[in-house]
Amino acid sequence: TATRLVNAGFAVYGIDYEGHGKSAGLQGLVMRFNNVVDDCSDHFTTICATCKLMSNVTCSIPEFTCVSSAKLVKLLEQREANHIEFCRIKNLLDDILHMNKNSELKEILKLLMDPTWVATGLKIDFETLVTECEWASGRIGEMISLDGESDQKISSSSVIPSDFFEDMESSWKGRVKRIHIEEELAQLQSAAEALSSAVTEDFLPIISRIKATTAPFGGPKGEILYAREHEAVWFKGKRFAPSVWAGTPGEEQIKQLKPAADSRGRKVGEEWFTTMKVEDALMRYHEAGAKAKVKVLELLRGLSFEMQSKINVLVFASMLLVIAKALFAHVSEGRRRKWVFPTLAKSHRSKVVFKKSSYD
C-alpha cells in the first residue's frame, strides 16, 4: 500500500517505535502513539504546506546536519562528547539559525515546529528554540576550535622525527581554543624545546662524527629515530665507539650513552642508546603533554555538562532537521518524477478524502 501511494505521488510517513524493525533510514522515537494520531488531518495539512513552500524555495539549502537524538542524549549525559561531536552539534544549531535568518526558510522552520513536537513529545515555542540555539552555538564556539582555526601547531624540531610530536600531540591539540589552555601549552612548548636541546647536545655530535668517518665497508652507523612502541626518541647505531680514545669530537657524548630501556626497565636492544639528559627531557615532555590532555578532556566534559541543561532544545532541533531533510529530499524527488501534492478535504459525510494538486 505504501509503495502504491508513493508511486502515485503521495508522501507516506512512518513512525518507528522502540524495538520495531531495523530501519536504516531516518526515524523518530514516539513514546505515545496517541500523540501521532491525535489530529492527523491537521498535521498532514502542515506537512503539505511545508512541502509546497520547499518546492518554491529559491535560496540555498543548509546541509541539515543530522545527529541521532538517542546518541546525543547519551554523549552529553555520560560526558563523552568529543571535539568532532561538538562540531556536529554546533553545525546542527547553526542550521536552525541559518533557517531563521532567511525569510523563505524561516516560514518553513515555523511550520516544522508542530511535526517536530509530534515526533519528540517536546513542546517548545519558536522564540525559545531560536534563543536557546543561539546560546548553545555561541557557547560551543567559545570553547571549541572550529574548522579553519590553526592557533595550535604541532611541535617540531630539526633533530627529532616529526612523527614523534604528531603521535604525542595530535589526539588533543587543536580541540579547544588556545585561550583556555595557555598555561599548559606554554609548559609543553618549553618541554619540547628542552627535549630538542638535549637530543642536539647528546646525539648530534655522534652523528657528525659518524658522517665524517670514511670507511668503504663495515663503517660506523648511527641515526636519531623515533621508537614508536616506547614513545621515545633514541640514538640507534653500531660500530661508532672508537677503538682508541683520543679526545676527538663526539667522544665525550659517546661515553655518556647508555642502553635504552622500556617502561619496565628492560633493555630494548643492542643498537638502541640514550642519555640521562635525554631521558629526563622525555619525561618532562610526556608529563607536560599528559597535563595538557587532561585539561582538554576536563573542558570538554564541562561543556557536556553545560549542554545537558539544553538537552530538550538539542533533541528538538535535531529531530526538526531530520524531518526537514526528509521533506526536502521528498520534494526534490517529486520534482524529478513529476509528482503532485495531495491535499485533504472534508467530504459531505465528514470523512477525510485525498485530492491532488500539482507541484507547480
mmCIF file of C-alpha atoms in Angstrom:
data_model
loop_
_atom_site.group_PDB
_atom_site.id
_atom_site.type_symbol
_atom_site.label_atom_id
_atom_site.label_comp_id
_atom_site.label_asym_id
_atom_site.label_seq_id
_atom_site.Cartn_x
_atom_site.Cartn_y
_atom_site.Cartn_z
ATOM 1 C CA THR A 1 0.000 0.000 0.000
ATOM 2 C CA ALA A 2 2.777 2.420 0.929
ATOM 3 C CA THR A 3 4.579 1.715 -2.345
ATOM 4 C CA ARG A 4 1.439 2.362 -4.380
ATOM 5 C CA LEU A 5 0.829 5.654 -2.582
ATOM 6 C CA VAL A 6 4.420 6.803 -3.186
ATOM 7 C CA ASN A 7 4.281 5.881 -6.856
ATOM 8 C CA ALA A 8 1.042 7.828 -7.096
ATOM 9 C CA GLY A 9 2.766 10.925 -5.747
ATOM 10 C CA PHE A 10 1.689 10.859 -2.121
ATOM 11 C CA ALA A 11 4.001 11.453 0.853
ATOM 12 C CA VAL A 12 3.992 8.473 3.204
ATOM 13 C CA TYR A 13 5.417 8.948 6.682
ATOM 14 C CA GLY A 14 6.262 6.072 9.017
ATOM 15 C CA ILE A 15 6.978 6.245 12.712
ATOM 16 C CA ASP A 16 9.463 3.707 14.048
ATOM 17 C CA TYR A 17 8.858 2.777 17.674
ATOM 18 C CA GLU A 18 11.273 1.163 20.110
ATOM 19 C CA GLY A 19 12.092 -2.432 19.247
ATOM 20 C CA HIS A 20 10.356 -2.376 15.864
ATOM 21 C CA GLY A 21 12.250 -3.457 12.773
ATOM 22 C CA LYS A 22 15.771 -2.480 11.768
ATOM 23 C CA SER A 23 15.190 0.695 9.814
ATOM 24 C CA ALA A 24 18.353 2.124 8.288
ATOM 25 C CA GLY A 25 16.669 5.392 7.330
ATOM 26 C CA LEU A 26 15.581 8.480 9.229
ATOM 27 C CA GLN A 27 13.351 7.701 12.156
ATOM 28 C CA GLY A 28 11.787 9.273 15.209
ATOM 29 C CA LEU A 29 11.011 7.623 18.535
ATOM 30 C CA VAL A 30 7.446 8.364 19.637
ATOM 31 C CA MET A 31 6.723 7.246 23.179
ATOM 32 C CA ARG A 32 2.929 7.629 22.885
ATOM 33 C CA PHE A 33 1.330 6.659 19.593
ATOM 34 C CA ASN A 34 -1.764 8.655 20.564
ATOM 35 C CA ASN A 35 0.306 11.797 20.061
ATOM 36 C CA VAL A 36 0.647 10.886 16.395
ATOM 37 C CA VAL A 37 -2.987 10.146 15.613
ATOM 38 C CA ASP A 38 -4.462 12.851 17.835
ATOM 39 C CA ASP A 39 -5.134 15.176 14.912
ATOM 40 C CA CYS A 40 -3.826 13.502 11.769
ATOM 41 C CA SER A 41 -5.510 15.807 9.291
ATOM 42 C CA ASP A 42 -4.019 18.976 10.819
ATOM 43 C CA HIS A 43 -0.525 17.521 10.842
ATOM 44 C CA PHE A 44 -0.901 16.248 7.294
ATOM 45 C CA THR A 45 -2.039 19.685 6.157
ATOM 46 C CA THR A 46 1.002 21.242 7.834
ATOM 47 C CA ILE A 47 3.339 18.790 6.109
ATOM 48 C CA CYS A 48 1.760 19.522 2.727
ATOM 49 C CA ALA A 49 2.054 23.274 3.274
ATOM 50 C CA THR A 50 5.697 22.821 4.227
ATOM 51 C CA CYS A 51 6.417 20.799 1.087
ATOM 52 C CA LYS A 52 4.775 23.445 -1.087
ATOM 53 C CA LEU A 53 6.995 26.131 0.411
ATOM 54 C CA MET A 54 10.030 23.911 -0.055
ATOM 55 C CA SER A 55 9.213 23.389 -3.720
ATOM 56 C CA ASN A 56 9.317 27.151 -4.306
ATOM 57 C CA VAL A 57 12.471 27.976 -2.337
ATOM 58 C CA THR A 58 14.996 29.992 -4.345
ATOM 59 C CA CYS A 59 17.744 30.342 -1.716
ATOM 60 C CA SER A 60 20.490 27.868 -0.858
ATOM 61 C CA ILE A 61 19.501 24.947 1.360
ATOM 62 C CA PRO A 62 21.522 24.081 4.501
ATOM 63 C CA GLU A 63 23.283 20.733 4.774
ATOM 64 C CA PHE A 64 20.847 19.734 7.548
ATOM 65 C CA THR A 65 23.283 18.119 9.967
ATOM 66 C CA CYS A 66 21.519 15.058 11.358
ATOM 67 C CA VAL A 67 22.530 13.718 14.766
ATOM 68 C CA SER A 68 20.753 10.804 16.406
ATOM 69 C CA SER A 69 18.736 12.096 19.360
ATOM 70 C CA ALA A 70 19.480 8.969 21.384
ATOM 71 C CA LYS A 71 23.208 9.308 20.709
ATOM 72 C CA LEU A 72 23.073 12.996 21.555
ATOM 73 C CA VAL A 73 21.483 12.319 24.936
ATOM 74 C CA LYS A 74 23.929 9.510 25.721
ATOM 75 C CA LEU A 75 27.016 11.546 24.808
ATOM 76 C CA LEU A 76 26.011 14.505 26.952
ATOM 77 C CA GLU A 77 24.730 12.513 29.929
ATOM 78 C CA GLN A 78 27.875 10.384 30.057
ATOM 79 C CA ARG A 79 30.035 13.392 29.153
ATOM 80 C CA GLU A 80 31.638 11.530 26.279
ATOM 81 C CA ALA A 81 31.124 14.178 23.588
ATOM 82 C CA ASN A 82 34.427 14.882 21.855
ATOM 83 C CA HIS A 83 35.586 17.711 19.626
ATOM 84 C CA ILE A 84 34.059 16.165 16.489
ATOM 85 C CA GLU A 85 30.671 15.632 18.147
ATOM 86 C CA PHE A 86 30.586 19.195 19.448
ATOM 87 C CA CYS A 87 31.375 20.491 15.963
ATOM 88 C CA ARG A 88 28.435 18.477 14.615
ATOM 89 C CA ILE A 89 26.165 19.790 17.370
ATOM 90 C CA LYS A 90 27.210 23.352 16.536
ATOM 91 C CA ASN A 91 26.570 22.725 12.837
ATOM 92 C CA LEU A 92 23.127 21.428 13.768
ATOM 93 C CA LEU A 93 22.370 24.551 15.795
ATOM 94 C CA ASP A 94 23.764 26.819 13.079
ATOM 95 C CA ASP A 95 21.459 25.169 10.524
ATOM 96 C CA ILE A 96 18.482 26.206 12.665
ATOM 97 C CA LEU A 97 19.847 29.744 12.988
ATOM 98 C CA HIS A 98 20.519 29.924 9.242
ATOM 99 C CA MET A 99 16.913 29.000 8.519
ATOM 100 C CA ASN A 100 15.698 31.629 10.986
ATOM 101 C CA LYS A 101 17.723 34.398 9.305
ATOM 102 C CA ASN A 102 16.365 33.638 5.825
ATOM 103 C CA SER A 103 12.820 34.833 5.112
ATOM 104 C CA GLU A 104 11.941 31.834 2.914
ATOM 105 C CA LEU A 105 13.406 29.223 5.232
ATOM 106 C CA LYS A 106 12.019 30.901 8.353
ATOM 107 C CA GLU A 107 8.452 30.163 7.280
ATOM 108 C CA ILE A 108 9.403 26.532 6.703
ATOM 109 C CA LEU A 109 11.090 26.438 10.109
ATOM 110 C CA LYS A 110 7.916 27.691 11.781
ATOM 111 C CA LEU A 111 5.773 25.097 10.018
ATOM 112 C CA LEU A 112 8.107 22.302 11.131
ATOM 113 C CA MET A 113 7.591 23.115 14.820
ATOM 114 C CA ASP A 114 4.388 21.083 15.188
ATOM 115 C CA PRO A 115 5.598 17.964 13.316
ATOM 116 C CA THR A 116 8.705 18.025 15.499
ATOM 117 C CA TRP A 117 6.544 18.279 18.603
ATOM 118 C CA VAL A 118 4.622 15.206 17.441
ATOM 119 C CA ALA A 119 7.840 13.270 16.780
ATOM 120 C CA THR A 120 9.565 14.171 20.062
ATOM 121 C CA GLY A 121 6.748 14.883 22.501
ATOM 122 C CA LEU A 122 8.564 18.143 23.345
ATOM 123 C CA LYS A 123 6.607 21.400 23.172
ATOM 124 C CA ILE A 124 8.975 24.316 22.526
ATOM 125 C CA ASP A 125 7.869 27.682 21.182
ATOM 126 C CA PHE A 126 9.629 29.233 18.213
ATOM 127 C CA GLU A 127 11.326 32.136 20.003
ATOM 128 C CA THR A 128 12.664 29.848 22.716
ATOM 129 C CA LEU A 129 14.098 27.494 20.106
ATOM 130 C CA VAL A 130 15.964 30.305 18.345
ATOM 131 C CA THR A 131 17.204 31.908 21.573
ATOM 132 C CA GLU A 132 18.470 28.643 23.046
ATOM 133 C CA CYS A 133 20.119 27.609 19.777
ATOM 134 C CA GLU A 134 21.937 30.948 19.671
ATOM 135 C CA TRP A 135 23.202 30.495 23.232
ATOM 136 C CA ALA A 136 24.323 26.883 22.758
ATOM 137 C CA SER A 137 26.010 27.597 19.422
ATOM 138 C CA GLY A 138 27.800 30.604 20.894
ATOM 139 C CA ARG A 139 28.963 28.665 23.955
ATOM 140 C CA ILE A 140 30.357 25.823 21.869
ATOM 141 C CA GLY A 141 32.020 28.354 19.577
ATOM 142 C CA GLU A 142 33.721 29.982 22.573
ATOM 143 C CA MET A 143 35.224 26.690 23.706
ATOM 144 C CA ILE A 144 35.844 24.519 20.638
ATOM 145 C CA SER A 145 38.429 25.092 17.919
ATOM 146 C CA LEU A 146 36.418 25.219 14.704
ATOM 147 C CA ASP A 147 37.392 24.310 11.153
ATOM 148 C CA GLY A 148 39.952 26.693 9.732
ATOM 149 C CA GLU A 149 41.361 27.762 13.098
ATOM 150 C CA SER A 150 45.065 26.939 13.385
ATOM 151 C CA ASP A 151 46.411 28.602 16.515
ATOM 152 C CA GLN A 152 47.939 25.384 17.873
ATOM 153 C CA LYS A 153 50.593 23.856 15.679
ATOM 154 C CA ILE A 154 52.184 20.505 16.431
ATOM 155 C CA SER A 155 55.642 20.904 17.987
ATOM 156 C CA SER A 156 58.591 20.465 15.657
ATOM 157 C CA SER A 157 62.365 20.142 15.749
ATOM 158 C CA SER A 158 65.044 19.805 13.115
ATOM 159 C CA VAL A 159 66.681 16.928 15.016
ATOM 160 C CA ILE A 160 63.596 14.987 16.169
ATOM 161 C CA PRO A 161 61.448 12.945 13.733
ATOM 162 C CA SER A 162 58.148 14.754 13.112
ATOM 163 C CA ASP A 163 56.168 11.542 13.673
ATOM 164 C CA PHE A 164 57.071 11.690 17.354
ATOM 165 C CA PHE A 165 55.401 15.034 18.016
ATOM 166 C CA GLU A 166 52.491 14.162 15.711
ATOM 167 C CA ASP A 167 51.719 10.984 17.649
ATOM 168 C CA MET A 168 52.118 12.638 21.041
ATOM 169 C CA GLU A 169 50.006 15.757 20.398
ATOM 170 C CA SER A 170 47.532 15.131 17.569
ATOM 171 C CA SER A 171 44.958 13.373 19.787
ATOM 172 C CA TRP A 172 44.225 16.504 21.848
ATOM 173 C CA LYS A 173 45.845 19.574 20.316
ATOM 174 C CA GLY A 174 43.547 21.906 18.388
ATOM 175 C CA ARG A 175 40.417 20.594 20.113
ATOM 176 C CA VAL A 176 39.701 23.615 22.323
ATOM 177 C CA LYS A 177 40.661 27.245 21.802
ATOM 178 C CA ARG A 178 44.155 28.219 22.857
ATOM 179 C CA ILE A 179 42.971 30.796 25.380
ATOM 180 C CA HIS A 180 41.630 28.017 27.630
ATOM 181 C CA ILE A 181 44.931 26.091 27.811
ATOM 182 C CA GLU A 182 47.567 28.818 27.517
ATOM 183 C CA GLU A 183 49.492 27.662 30.590
ATOM 184 C CA GLU A 184 49.540 24.008 29.547
ATOM 185 C CA LEU A 185 50.649 24.853 26.008
ATOM 186 C CA ALA A 186 53.448 27.073 27.314
ATOM 187 C CA GLN A 187 54.731 24.247 29.514
ATOM 188 C CA LEU A 188 54.560 21.810 26.623
ATOM 189 C CA GLN A 189 56.450 24.144 24.306
ATOM 190 C CA SER A 190 59.156 24.642 26.925
ATOM 191 C CA ALA A 191 59.441 20.868 27.416
ATOM 192 C CA ALA A 192 59.610 20.250 23.649
ATOM 193 C CA GLU A 193 62.390 22.811 23.295
ATOM 194 C CA ALA A 194 64.295 21.225 26.193
ATOM 195 C CA LEU A 195 63.972 17.808 24.544
ATOM 196 C CA SER A 196 65.229 19.186 21.246
ATOM 197 C CA SER A 197 68.217 20.763 23.014
ATOM 198 C CA ALA A 198 69.034 17.525 24.846
ATOM 199 C CA VAL A 199 68.945 15.496 21.624
ATOM 200 C CA THR A 200 71.047 18.115 19.843
ATOM 201 C CA GLU A 201 73.684 18.199 22.579
ATOM 202 C CA ASP A 202 73.910 14.459 23.279
ATOM 203 C CA PHE A 203 73.242 12.797 19.918
ATOM 204 C CA LEU A 204 74.146 15.240 17.161
ATOM 205 C CA PRO A 205 77.937 15.286 17.833
ATOM 206 C CA ILE A 206 77.952 11.487 17.472
ATOM 207 C CA ILE A 207 76.045 11.730 14.183
ATOM 208 C CA SER A 208 78.518 14.333 12.908
ATOM 209 C CA ARG A 209 81.446 12.118 13.905
ATOM 210 C CA ILE A 210 79.960 9.136 12.059
ATOM 211 C CA LYS A 211 79.353 11.193 8.916
ATOM 212 C CA ALA A 212 82.953 12.413 8.993
ATOM 213 C CA THR A 213 84.290 8.871 9.168
ATOM 214 C CA THR A 214 85.090 7.313 5.807
ATOM 215 C CA ALA A 215 85.018 3.549 5.591
ATOM 216 C CA PRO A 216 84.217 1.567 2.421
ATOM 217 C CA PHE A 217 82.765 -1.432 4.237
ATOM 218 C CA GLY A 218 81.611 -2.049 7.786
ATOM 219 C CA GLY A 219 81.977 1.544 8.911
ATOM 220 C CA PRO A 220 80.141 3.136 11.855
ATOM 221 C CA LYS A 221 76.408 3.756 11.562
ATOM 222 C CA GLY A 222 74.054 5.865 13.620
ATOM 223 C CA GLU A 223 70.859 7.920 13.449
ATOM 224 C CA ILE A 224 68.271 9.576 15.657
ATOM 225 C CA LEU A 225 65.000 7.630 15.494
ATOM 226 C CA TYR A 226 61.520 7.641 16.969
ATOM 227 C CA ALA A 227 60.845 4.393 18.841
ATOM 228 C CA ARG A 228 57.059 4.381 18.383
ATOM 229 C CA GLU A 229 56.375 1.418 20.653
ATOM 230 C CA HIS A 230 58.170 3.128 23.531
ATOM 231 C CA GLU A 231 57.109 6.711 22.713
ATOM 232 C CA ALA A 232 60.736 7.798 22.838
ATOM 233 C CA VAL A 233 63.443 9.424 20.731
ATOM 234 C CA TRP A 234 66.708 7.487 20.922
ATOM 235 C CA PHE A 235 70.007 7.052 19.154
ATOM 236 C CA LYS A 236 70.377 3.871 17.126
ATOM 237 C CA GLY A 237 73.828 2.871 15.928
ATOM 238 C CA LYS A 238 76.616 0.331 15.772
ATOM 239 C CA ARG A 239 80.384 0.315 15.459
ATOM 240 C CA PHE A 240 80.511 4.012 16.393
ATOM 241 C CA ALA A 241 82.723 3.720 19.502
ATOM 242 C CA PRO A 242 86.412 4.494 18.763
ATOM 243 C CA SER A 243 88.972 1.746 19.218
ATOM 244 C CA VAL A 244 91.312 4.320 20.716
ATOM 245 C CA TRP A 245 90.030 7.237 22.773
ATOM 246 C CA ALA A 246 91.896 10.347 21.696
ATOM 247 C CA GLY A 247 89.661 13.199 22.821
ATOM 248 C CA THR A 248 88.292 13.839 19.349
ATOM 249 C CA PRO A 249 84.876 15.492 18.782
ATOM 250 C CA GLY A 250 81.959 13.257 19.761
ATOM 251 C CA GLU A 251 83.882 11.001 22.140
ATOM 252 C CA GLU A 252 82.526 12.694 25.262
ATOM 253 C CA GLN A 253 78.947 12.195 24.051
ATOM 254 C CA ILE A 254 79.624 8.534 23.223
ATOM 255 C CA LYS A 255 80.820 7.987 26.798
ATOM 256 C CA GLN A 256 77.503 9.384 28.106
ATOM 257 C CA LEU A 257 75.412 6.864 26.170
ATOM 258 C CA LYS A 258 73.614 4.070 27.978
ATOM 259 C CA PRO A 259 71.409 1.238 26.686
ATOM 260 C CA ALA A 260 67.819 2.331 26.135
ATOM 261 C CA ALA A 261 65.234 0.579 28.311
ATOM 262 C CA ASP A 262 61.464 0.126 28.087
ATOM 263 C CA SER A 263 58.930 1.175 30.724
ATOM 264 C CA ARG A 264 59.751 -1.938 32.771
ATOM 265 C CA GLY A 265 63.448 -1.227 32.760
ATOM 266 C CA ARG A 266 64.314 -3.976 30.290
ATOM 267 C CA LYS A 267 66.994 -3.364 27.691
ATOM 268 C CA VAL A 268 65.396 -2.645 24.309
ATOM 269 C CA GLY A 269 68.188 -3.917 22.068
ATOM 270 C CA GLU A 270 71.887 -3.868 21.336
ATOM 271 C CA GLU A 271 71.682 -0.885 18.983
ATOM 272 C CA TRP A 272 69.423 1.489 20.938
ATOM 273 C CA PHE A 273 71.002 4.114 23.215
ATOM 274 C CA THR A 274 70.026 7.173 25.228
ATOM 275 C CA THR A 275 71.437 9.504 27.891
ATOM 276 C CA MET A 276 70.260 10.705 31.288
ATOM 277 C CA LYS A 277 69.679 14.194 29.907
ATOM 278 C CA VAL A 278 67.527 12.929 27.035
ATOM 279 C CA GLU A 279 65.527 10.647 29.342
ATOM 280 C CA ASP A 280 64.860 13.488 31.787
ATOM 281 C CA ALA A 281 63.749 15.728 28.916
ATOM 282 C CA LEU A 282 61.489 12.973 27.545
ATOM 283 C CA MET A 283 59.856 12.501 30.942
ATOM 284 C CA ARG A 284 59.268 16.227 31.314
ATOM 285 C CA TYR A 285 57.760 16.418 27.822
ATOM 286 C CA HIS A 286 55.421 13.468 28.443
ATOM 287 C CA GLU A 287 54.285 14.948 31.758
ATOM 288 C CA ALA A 288 53.518 18.287 30.112
ATOM 289 C CA GLY A 289 51.610 16.545 27.315
ATOM 290 C CA ALA A 290 49.602 14.430 29.756
ATOM 291 C CA LYS A 291 48.695 17.512 31.792
ATOM 292 C CA ALA A 292 47.513 19.370 28.692
ATOM 293 C CA LYS A 293 45.464 16.384 27.507
ATOM 294 C CA VAL A 294 43.746 16.069 30.890
ATOM 295 C CA LYS A 295 42.895 19.770 30.804
ATOM 296 C CA VAL A 296 41.336 19.450 27.348
ATOM 297 C CA LEU A 297 39.231 16.467 28.454
ATOM 298 C CA GLU A 298 38.077 18.363 31.548
ATOM 299 C CA LEU A 299 36.976 21.292 29.396
ATOM 300 C CA LEU A 300 35.058 19.016 27.015
ATOM 301 C CA ARG A 301 33.326 17.257 29.926
ATOM 302 C CA GLY A 302 32.452 20.629 31.420
ATOM 303 C CA LEU A 303 30.923 21.706 28.121
ATOM 304 C CA SER A 304 28.906 18.475 28.021
ATOM 305 C CA PHE A 305 27.559 19.303 31.483
ATOM 306 C CA GLU A 306 26.528 22.777 30.317
ATOM 307 C CA MET A 307 24.784 21.376 27.244
ATOM 308 C CA GLN A 308 22.785 18.939 29.391
ATOM 309 C CA SER A 309 20.659 21.852 30.585
ATOM 310 C CA LYS A 310 19.686 22.433 26.939
ATOM 311 C CA ILE A 311 19.137 18.787 26.054
ATOM 312 C CA ASN A 312 15.439 19.236 25.185
ATOM 313 C CA VAL A 313 16.249 22.015 22.736
ATOM 314 C CA LEU A 314 19.078 19.984 21.196
ATOM 315 C CA VAL A 315 16.854 16.926 20.751
ATOM 316 C CA PHE A 316 14.082 19.083 19.304
ATOM 317 C CA ALA A 317 16.448 20.835 16.874
ATOM 318 C CA SER A 318 17.988 17.525 15.842
ATOM 319 C CA MET A 319 14.608 15.972 15.053
ATOM 320 C CA LEU A 320 13.445 19.097 13.237
ATOM 321 C CA LEU A 321 16.408 18.886 10.876
ATOM 322 C CA VAL A 322 15.805 15.177 10.311
ATOM 323 C CA ILE A 323 12.240 15.984 9.261
ATOM 324 C CA ALA A 324 13.378 18.946 7.145
ATOM 325 C CA LYS A 325 15.982 16.862 5.346
ATOM 326 C CA ALA A 326 13.473 14.093 4.644
ATOM 327 C CA LEU A 327 10.881 16.539 3.302
ATOM 328 C CA PHE A 328 13.359 18.414 1.113
ATOM 329 C CA ALA A 329 14.508 15.073 -0.305
ATOM 330 C CA HIS A 330 10.869 14.137 -0.919
ATOM 331 C CA VAL A 331 10.192 17.426 -2.715
ATOM 332 C CA SER A 332 13.336 17.050 -4.818
ATOM 333 C CA GLU A 333 12.327 13.540 -5.820
ATOM 334 C CA GLY A 334 8.815 14.789 -6.544
ATOM 335 C CA ARG A 335 10.138 17.372 -8.950
ATOM 336 C CA ARG A 336 12.222 14.776 -10.734
ATOM 337 C CA ARG A 337 9.367 12.313 -11.061
ATOM 338 C CA LYS A 338 6.685 14.990 -11.606
ATOM 339 C CA TRP A 339 4.660 14.014 -8.585
ATOM 340 C CA VAL A 340 1.721 16.094 -7.384
ATOM 341 C CA PHE A 341 0.833 17.275 -3.895
ATOM 342 C CA PRO A 342 -2.008 15.536 -2.073
ATOM 343 C CA THR A 343 -4.415 17.778 -0.156
ATOM 344 C CA LEU A 344 -7.026 16.978 2.454
ATOM 345 C CA ALA A 345 -10.666 17.954 2.119
ATOM 346 C CA LYS A 346 -13.780 17.109 4.069
ATOM 347 C CA SER A 347 -16.487 15.117 2.273
ATOM 348 C CA HIS A 348 -20.216 15.556 2.952
ATOM 349 C CA ARG A 349 -20.030 12.540 5.255
ATOM 350 C CA SER A 350 -17.224 14.185 7.259
ATOM 351 C CA LYS A 351 -14.746 11.607 6.080
ATOM 352 C CA VAL A 352 -11.208 12.558 5.155
ATOM 353 C CA VAL A 353 -10.560 12.135 1.445
ATOM 354 C CA PHE A 354 -7.462 12.713 -0.726
ATOM 355 C CA LYS A 355 -7.240 15.252 -3.513
ATOM 356 C CA LYS A 356 -4.257 16.025 -5.689
ATOM 357 C CA SER A 357 -2.718 19.333 -6.638
ATOM 358 C CA SER A 358 0.235 19.977 -8.898
ATOM 359 C CA TYR A 359 3.735 20.703 -7.587
ATOM 360 C CA ASP A 360 3.682 23.716 -9.848
#
